[in-house]
Short mmCIF file of C-alpha atoms in Angstrom, two decimals:
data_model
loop_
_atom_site.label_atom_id
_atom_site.label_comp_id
_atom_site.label_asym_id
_atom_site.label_seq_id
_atom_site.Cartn_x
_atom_site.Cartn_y
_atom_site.Cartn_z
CA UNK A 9 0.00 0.00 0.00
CA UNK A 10 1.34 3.18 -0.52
CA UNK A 11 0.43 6.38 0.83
CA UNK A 12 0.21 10.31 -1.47
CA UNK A 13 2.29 12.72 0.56
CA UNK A 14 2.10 16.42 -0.54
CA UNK A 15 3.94 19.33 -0.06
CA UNK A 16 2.16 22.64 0.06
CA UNK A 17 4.70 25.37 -1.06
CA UNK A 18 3.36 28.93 -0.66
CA UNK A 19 4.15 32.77 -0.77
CA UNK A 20 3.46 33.78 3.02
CA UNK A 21 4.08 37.06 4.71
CA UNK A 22 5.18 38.35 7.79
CA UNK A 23 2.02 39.76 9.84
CA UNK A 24 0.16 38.69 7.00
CA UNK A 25 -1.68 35.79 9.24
CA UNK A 26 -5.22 35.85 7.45
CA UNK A 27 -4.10 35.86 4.14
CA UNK A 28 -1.81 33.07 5.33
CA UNK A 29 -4.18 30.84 6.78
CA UNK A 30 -6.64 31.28 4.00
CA UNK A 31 -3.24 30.24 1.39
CA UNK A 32 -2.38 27.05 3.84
CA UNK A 33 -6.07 26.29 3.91
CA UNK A 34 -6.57 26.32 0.31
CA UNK A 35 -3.69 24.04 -0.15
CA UNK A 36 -4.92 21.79 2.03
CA UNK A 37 -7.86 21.27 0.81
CA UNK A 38 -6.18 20.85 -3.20
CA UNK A 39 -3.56 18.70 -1.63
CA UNK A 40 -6.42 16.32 0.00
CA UNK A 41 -8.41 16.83 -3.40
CA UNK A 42 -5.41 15.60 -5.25
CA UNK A 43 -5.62 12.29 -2.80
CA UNK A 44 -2.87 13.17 -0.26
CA UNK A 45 -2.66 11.30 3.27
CA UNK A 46 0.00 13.36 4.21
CA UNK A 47 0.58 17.24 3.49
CA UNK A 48 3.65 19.27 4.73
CA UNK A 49 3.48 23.05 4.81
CA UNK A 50 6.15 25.44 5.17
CA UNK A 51 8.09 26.48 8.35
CA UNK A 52 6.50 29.85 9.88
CA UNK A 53 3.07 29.29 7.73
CA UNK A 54 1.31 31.22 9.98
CA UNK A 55 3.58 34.51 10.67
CA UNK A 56 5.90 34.76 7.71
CA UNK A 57 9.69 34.70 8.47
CA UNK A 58 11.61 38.21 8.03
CA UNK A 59 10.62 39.69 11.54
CA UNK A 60 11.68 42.81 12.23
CA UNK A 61 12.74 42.81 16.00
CA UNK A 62 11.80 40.26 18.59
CA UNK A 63 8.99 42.25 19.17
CA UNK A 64 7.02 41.70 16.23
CA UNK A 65 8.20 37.96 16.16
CA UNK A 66 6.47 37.69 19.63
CA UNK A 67 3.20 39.76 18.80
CA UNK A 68 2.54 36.92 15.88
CA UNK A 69 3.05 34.10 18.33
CA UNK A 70 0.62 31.68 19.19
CA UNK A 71 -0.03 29.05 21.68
CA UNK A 72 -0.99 25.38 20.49
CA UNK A 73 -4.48 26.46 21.42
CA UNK A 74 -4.47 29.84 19.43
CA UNK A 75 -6.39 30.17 15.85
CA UNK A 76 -3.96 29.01 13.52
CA UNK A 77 -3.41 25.60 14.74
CA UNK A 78 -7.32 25.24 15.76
CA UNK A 79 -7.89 26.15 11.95
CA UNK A 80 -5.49 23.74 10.60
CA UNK A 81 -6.89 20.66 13.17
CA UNK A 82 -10.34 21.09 11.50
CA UNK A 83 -8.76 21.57 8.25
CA UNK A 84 -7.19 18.37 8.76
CA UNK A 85 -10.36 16.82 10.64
CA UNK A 86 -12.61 18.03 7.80
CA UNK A 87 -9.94 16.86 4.35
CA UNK A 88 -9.27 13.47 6.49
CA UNK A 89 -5.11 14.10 6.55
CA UNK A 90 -2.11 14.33 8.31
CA UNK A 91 -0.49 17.89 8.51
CA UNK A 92 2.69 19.00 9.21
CA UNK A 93 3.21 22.60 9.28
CA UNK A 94 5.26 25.36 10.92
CA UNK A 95 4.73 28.27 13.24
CA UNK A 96 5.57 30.63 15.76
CA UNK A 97 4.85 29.43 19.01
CA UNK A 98 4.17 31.48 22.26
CA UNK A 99 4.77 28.47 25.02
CA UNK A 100 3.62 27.81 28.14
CA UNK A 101 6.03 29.71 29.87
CA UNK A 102 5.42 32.82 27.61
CA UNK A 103 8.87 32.10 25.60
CA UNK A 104 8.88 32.46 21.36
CA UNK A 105 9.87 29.53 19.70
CA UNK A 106 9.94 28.17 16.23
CA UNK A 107 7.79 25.29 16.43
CA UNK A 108 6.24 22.78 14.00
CA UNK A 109 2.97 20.41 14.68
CA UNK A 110 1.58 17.19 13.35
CA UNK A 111 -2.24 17.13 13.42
CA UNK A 112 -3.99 13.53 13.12
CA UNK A 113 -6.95 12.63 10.88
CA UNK A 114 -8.97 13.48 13.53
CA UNK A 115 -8.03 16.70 14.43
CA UNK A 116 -5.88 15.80 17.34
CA UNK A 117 -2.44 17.73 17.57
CA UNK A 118 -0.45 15.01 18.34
CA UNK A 119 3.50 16.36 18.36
CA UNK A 120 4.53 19.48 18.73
CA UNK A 121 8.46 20.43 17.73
CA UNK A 122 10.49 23.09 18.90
CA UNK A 123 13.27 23.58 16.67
CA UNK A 124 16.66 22.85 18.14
CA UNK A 125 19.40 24.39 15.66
CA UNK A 126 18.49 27.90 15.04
CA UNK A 127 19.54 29.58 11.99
CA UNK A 128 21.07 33.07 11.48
CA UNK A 129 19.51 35.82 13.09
CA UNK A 130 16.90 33.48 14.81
CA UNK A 131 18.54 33.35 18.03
CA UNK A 132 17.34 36.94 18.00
CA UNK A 133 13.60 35.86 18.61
CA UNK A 134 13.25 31.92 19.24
CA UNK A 135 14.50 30.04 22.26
CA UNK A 136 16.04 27.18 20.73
CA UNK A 137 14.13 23.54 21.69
CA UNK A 138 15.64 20.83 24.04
CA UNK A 139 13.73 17.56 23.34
CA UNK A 140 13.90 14.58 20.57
CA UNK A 141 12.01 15.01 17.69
CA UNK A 142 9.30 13.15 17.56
CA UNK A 143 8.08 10.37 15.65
CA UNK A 144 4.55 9.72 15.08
CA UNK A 145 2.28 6.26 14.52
CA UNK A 146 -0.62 7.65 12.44
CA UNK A 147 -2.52 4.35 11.82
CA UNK A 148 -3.62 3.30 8.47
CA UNK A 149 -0.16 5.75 6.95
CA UNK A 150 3.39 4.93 8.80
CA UNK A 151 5.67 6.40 11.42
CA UNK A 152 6.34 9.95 10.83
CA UNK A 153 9.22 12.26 12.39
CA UNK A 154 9.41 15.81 12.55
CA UNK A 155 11.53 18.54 12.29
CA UNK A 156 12.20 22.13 11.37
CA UNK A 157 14.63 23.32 8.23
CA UNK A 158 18.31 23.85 9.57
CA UNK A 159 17.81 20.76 11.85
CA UNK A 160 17.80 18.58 9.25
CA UNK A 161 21.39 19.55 8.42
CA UNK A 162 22.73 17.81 11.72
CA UNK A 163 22.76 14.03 10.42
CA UNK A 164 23.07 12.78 13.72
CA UNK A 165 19.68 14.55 14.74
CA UNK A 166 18.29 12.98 11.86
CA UNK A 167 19.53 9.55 12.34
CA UNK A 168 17.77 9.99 15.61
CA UNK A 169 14.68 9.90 14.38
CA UNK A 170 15.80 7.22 11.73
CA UNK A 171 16.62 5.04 14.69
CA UNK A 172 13.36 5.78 16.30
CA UNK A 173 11.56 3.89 13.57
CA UNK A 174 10.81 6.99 11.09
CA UNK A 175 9.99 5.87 7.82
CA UNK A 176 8.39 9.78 6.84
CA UNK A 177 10.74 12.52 8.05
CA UNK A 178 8.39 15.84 7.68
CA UNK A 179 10.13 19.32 7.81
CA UNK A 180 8.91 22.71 7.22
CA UNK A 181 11.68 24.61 5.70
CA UNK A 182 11.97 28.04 4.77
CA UNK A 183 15.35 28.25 2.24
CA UNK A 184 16.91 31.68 1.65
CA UNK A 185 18.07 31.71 -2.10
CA UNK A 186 21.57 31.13 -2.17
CA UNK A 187 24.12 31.38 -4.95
CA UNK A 188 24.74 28.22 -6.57
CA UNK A 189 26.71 27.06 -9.69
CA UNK A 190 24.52 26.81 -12.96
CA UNK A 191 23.26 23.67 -13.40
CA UNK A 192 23.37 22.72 -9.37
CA UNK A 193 20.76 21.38 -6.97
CA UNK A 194 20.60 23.88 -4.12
CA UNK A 195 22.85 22.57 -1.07
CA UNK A 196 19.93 22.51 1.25
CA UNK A 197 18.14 19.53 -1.59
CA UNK A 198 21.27 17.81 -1.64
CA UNK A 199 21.52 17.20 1.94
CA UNK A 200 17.87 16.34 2.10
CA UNK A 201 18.64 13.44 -0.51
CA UNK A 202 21.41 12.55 1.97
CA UNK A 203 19.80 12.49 4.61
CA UNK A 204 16.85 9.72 3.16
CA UNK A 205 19.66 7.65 1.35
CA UNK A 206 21.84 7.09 4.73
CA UNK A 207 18.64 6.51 6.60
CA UNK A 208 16.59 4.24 3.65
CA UNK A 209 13.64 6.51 4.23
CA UNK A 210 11.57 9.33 2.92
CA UNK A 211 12.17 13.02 3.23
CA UNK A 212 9.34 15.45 2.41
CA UNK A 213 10.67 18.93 2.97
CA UNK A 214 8.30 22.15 1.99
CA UNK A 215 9.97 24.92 1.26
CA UNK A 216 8.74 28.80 0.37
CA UNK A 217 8.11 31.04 -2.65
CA UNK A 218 8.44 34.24 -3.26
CA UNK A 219 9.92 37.26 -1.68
CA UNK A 220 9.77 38.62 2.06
CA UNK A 221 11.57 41.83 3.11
CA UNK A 222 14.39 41.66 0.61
CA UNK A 223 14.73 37.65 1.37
CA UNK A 224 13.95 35.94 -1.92
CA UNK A 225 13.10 31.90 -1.18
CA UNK A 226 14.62 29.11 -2.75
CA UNK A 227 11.12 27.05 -3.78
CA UNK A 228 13.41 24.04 -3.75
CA UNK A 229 10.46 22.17 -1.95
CA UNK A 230 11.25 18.18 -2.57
CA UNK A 231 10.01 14.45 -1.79
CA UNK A 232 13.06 11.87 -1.61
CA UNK A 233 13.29 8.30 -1.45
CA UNK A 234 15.22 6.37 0.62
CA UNK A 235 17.23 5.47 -2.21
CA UNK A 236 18.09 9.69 -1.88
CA UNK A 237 16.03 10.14 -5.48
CA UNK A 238 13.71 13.01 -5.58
CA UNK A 239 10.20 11.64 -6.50
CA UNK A 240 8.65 15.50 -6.93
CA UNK A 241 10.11 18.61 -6.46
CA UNK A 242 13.27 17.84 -9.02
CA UNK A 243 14.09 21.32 -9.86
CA UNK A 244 13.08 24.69 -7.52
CA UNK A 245 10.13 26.46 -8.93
CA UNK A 246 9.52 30.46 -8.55
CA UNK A 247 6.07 30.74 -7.17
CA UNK A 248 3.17 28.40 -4.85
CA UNK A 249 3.77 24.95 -5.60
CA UNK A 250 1.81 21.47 -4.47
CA UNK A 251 3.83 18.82 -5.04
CA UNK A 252 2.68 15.17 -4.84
CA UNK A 253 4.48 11.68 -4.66
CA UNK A 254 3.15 8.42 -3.90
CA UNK A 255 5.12 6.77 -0.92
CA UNK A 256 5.92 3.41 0.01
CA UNK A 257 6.20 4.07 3.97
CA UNK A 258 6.14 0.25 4.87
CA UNK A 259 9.29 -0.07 2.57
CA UNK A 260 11.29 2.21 4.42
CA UNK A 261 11.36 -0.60 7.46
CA UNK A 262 13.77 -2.51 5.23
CA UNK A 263 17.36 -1.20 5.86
CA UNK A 264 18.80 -3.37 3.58
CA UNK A 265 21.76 -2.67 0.66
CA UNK A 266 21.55 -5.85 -1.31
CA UNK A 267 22.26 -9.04 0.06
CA UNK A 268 25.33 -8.57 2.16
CA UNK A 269 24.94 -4.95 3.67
CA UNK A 270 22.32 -3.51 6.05
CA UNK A 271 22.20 0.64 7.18
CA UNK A 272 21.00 -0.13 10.30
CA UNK A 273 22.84 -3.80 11.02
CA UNK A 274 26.15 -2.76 9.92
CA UNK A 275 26.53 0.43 12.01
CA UNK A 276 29.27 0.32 14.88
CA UNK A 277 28.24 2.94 17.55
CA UNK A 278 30.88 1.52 19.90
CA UNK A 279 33.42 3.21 17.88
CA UNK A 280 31.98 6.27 16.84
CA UNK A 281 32.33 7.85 20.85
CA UNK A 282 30.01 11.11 21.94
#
């Protein structure tokens, strides 16, 4: 059985947290249309990324409980799918974080991540996460991890959730444009195509479109295989983007190389120290 995961790739921006529910929402609902199980959206969907000072970052906050995340879980509730997206969190102890949550079929928030490597100027308005990322059982799809963009440069962070039985890594990204040689993947796809082949599982990373603030975005959203092959996403598009693969999650249980050589089997953590 295999299962449709989408990414959602959108033009968000900052403050602009109607219009960006309404573009998430409307994604959804084409993803879901389109026969997705799965949809990711990007990281900060619901307050755009170029804050100003800390002070704006915190006024677009929200708790779990706030609108944005009760709109998506009845989103998802209502389209019957699993949704990863990003956001700017306002915790329980009244700290900003950049945060990302996985919403059931039903409606029920059922992980919330606090990003733990923080990326350029972010240490200027998140407090950086401490726990795991998580890995989800979703019955009738697979196991699902999440994270948020940088994090899934750190391949030990993402072997974590590898070795926690992920066979679906989700991550909101949001990927400044970069210079790159003509004719080359951006960096940020490349190591997302590592990370699934070292790990024999799937990657599904949503990226952004557009431009924010003088920050022009990548749109280098992409679905990977655990052989590291991208299955949509193959080449970074200018503007909103939906993206759709069908996934074999079950398949990425089997850690296997061929006959003689297993990921997973042949590793030797006694060597490899802290």
């Amino acid at each position: 059985m295999t299962t449709t995961v989408a990414c959602a790739q959108l033009a968000l921006g900052v403050g602009d947290v109607a219009e960006n529910l309404a573009a998430a929402e409307e994604a959804v609902a084409a993803a879901a249309d389109a026969g997705a199980r799965v949809v990711v959206l990007p990281e900060l969907a619901n307050s755009g990324y170029v804050f100003a000072d800390a002070a704006e970052a915190r006024a677009l906050a929200e708790p779990v409980t706030g609108p944005t995340v009760t709109a998506w879980s009845a989103a998802a509730r209502r389209h019957g799918v699993t949704l990863v997206a990003g956001f700017a969190e306002l915790d329980e102890q009244g700290q900003v974080r950049n945060s990302a949550v996985l919403v059931d079929p039903s409606g029920t928030v059922r992980a919330v991540y606090r990003k733990v490597h923080l990326f350029g100027t972010e240490k200027d308005f998140f407090v950086p996460g401490d726990a795991a990322p998580p890995v989800v059982d979703i019955e009738g799809v697979g196991r699902i991890g999440v994270m948020v963009c940088y994090d899934v440069e750190f391949p030990e962070w993402v072997r974590r959730v590898a070795l926690a039985g992920a066979e679906l890594l989700c991550a909101p990204v949001n990927w400044p444009l970069f210079p790159r040689p003509d004719g080359e993947r951006p960096g940020e796809v490349v190591r997302v195509q590592a990370d699934a082949a070292v790990n024999r599982m799937y990657v599904a990373a949503c990226d952004r479109a557009g431009d924010e603030r003088g920050v022009t975005w990548t749109g280098a959203s992409v679905i990977v295989d655990p052989d590291g092959f991208p299955l949509a996403g193959h080449t970074p598009t200018e503007g909103p983007a939906l993206l759709l693969a069908s996934c074999d999650l079950a398949g990425a249980r089997d850690k296997r190389l061929g006959a003689h050589n297993d990921v997973f089997g042949d590793r030797r953590p006694e060597l490899y120290g802290d």
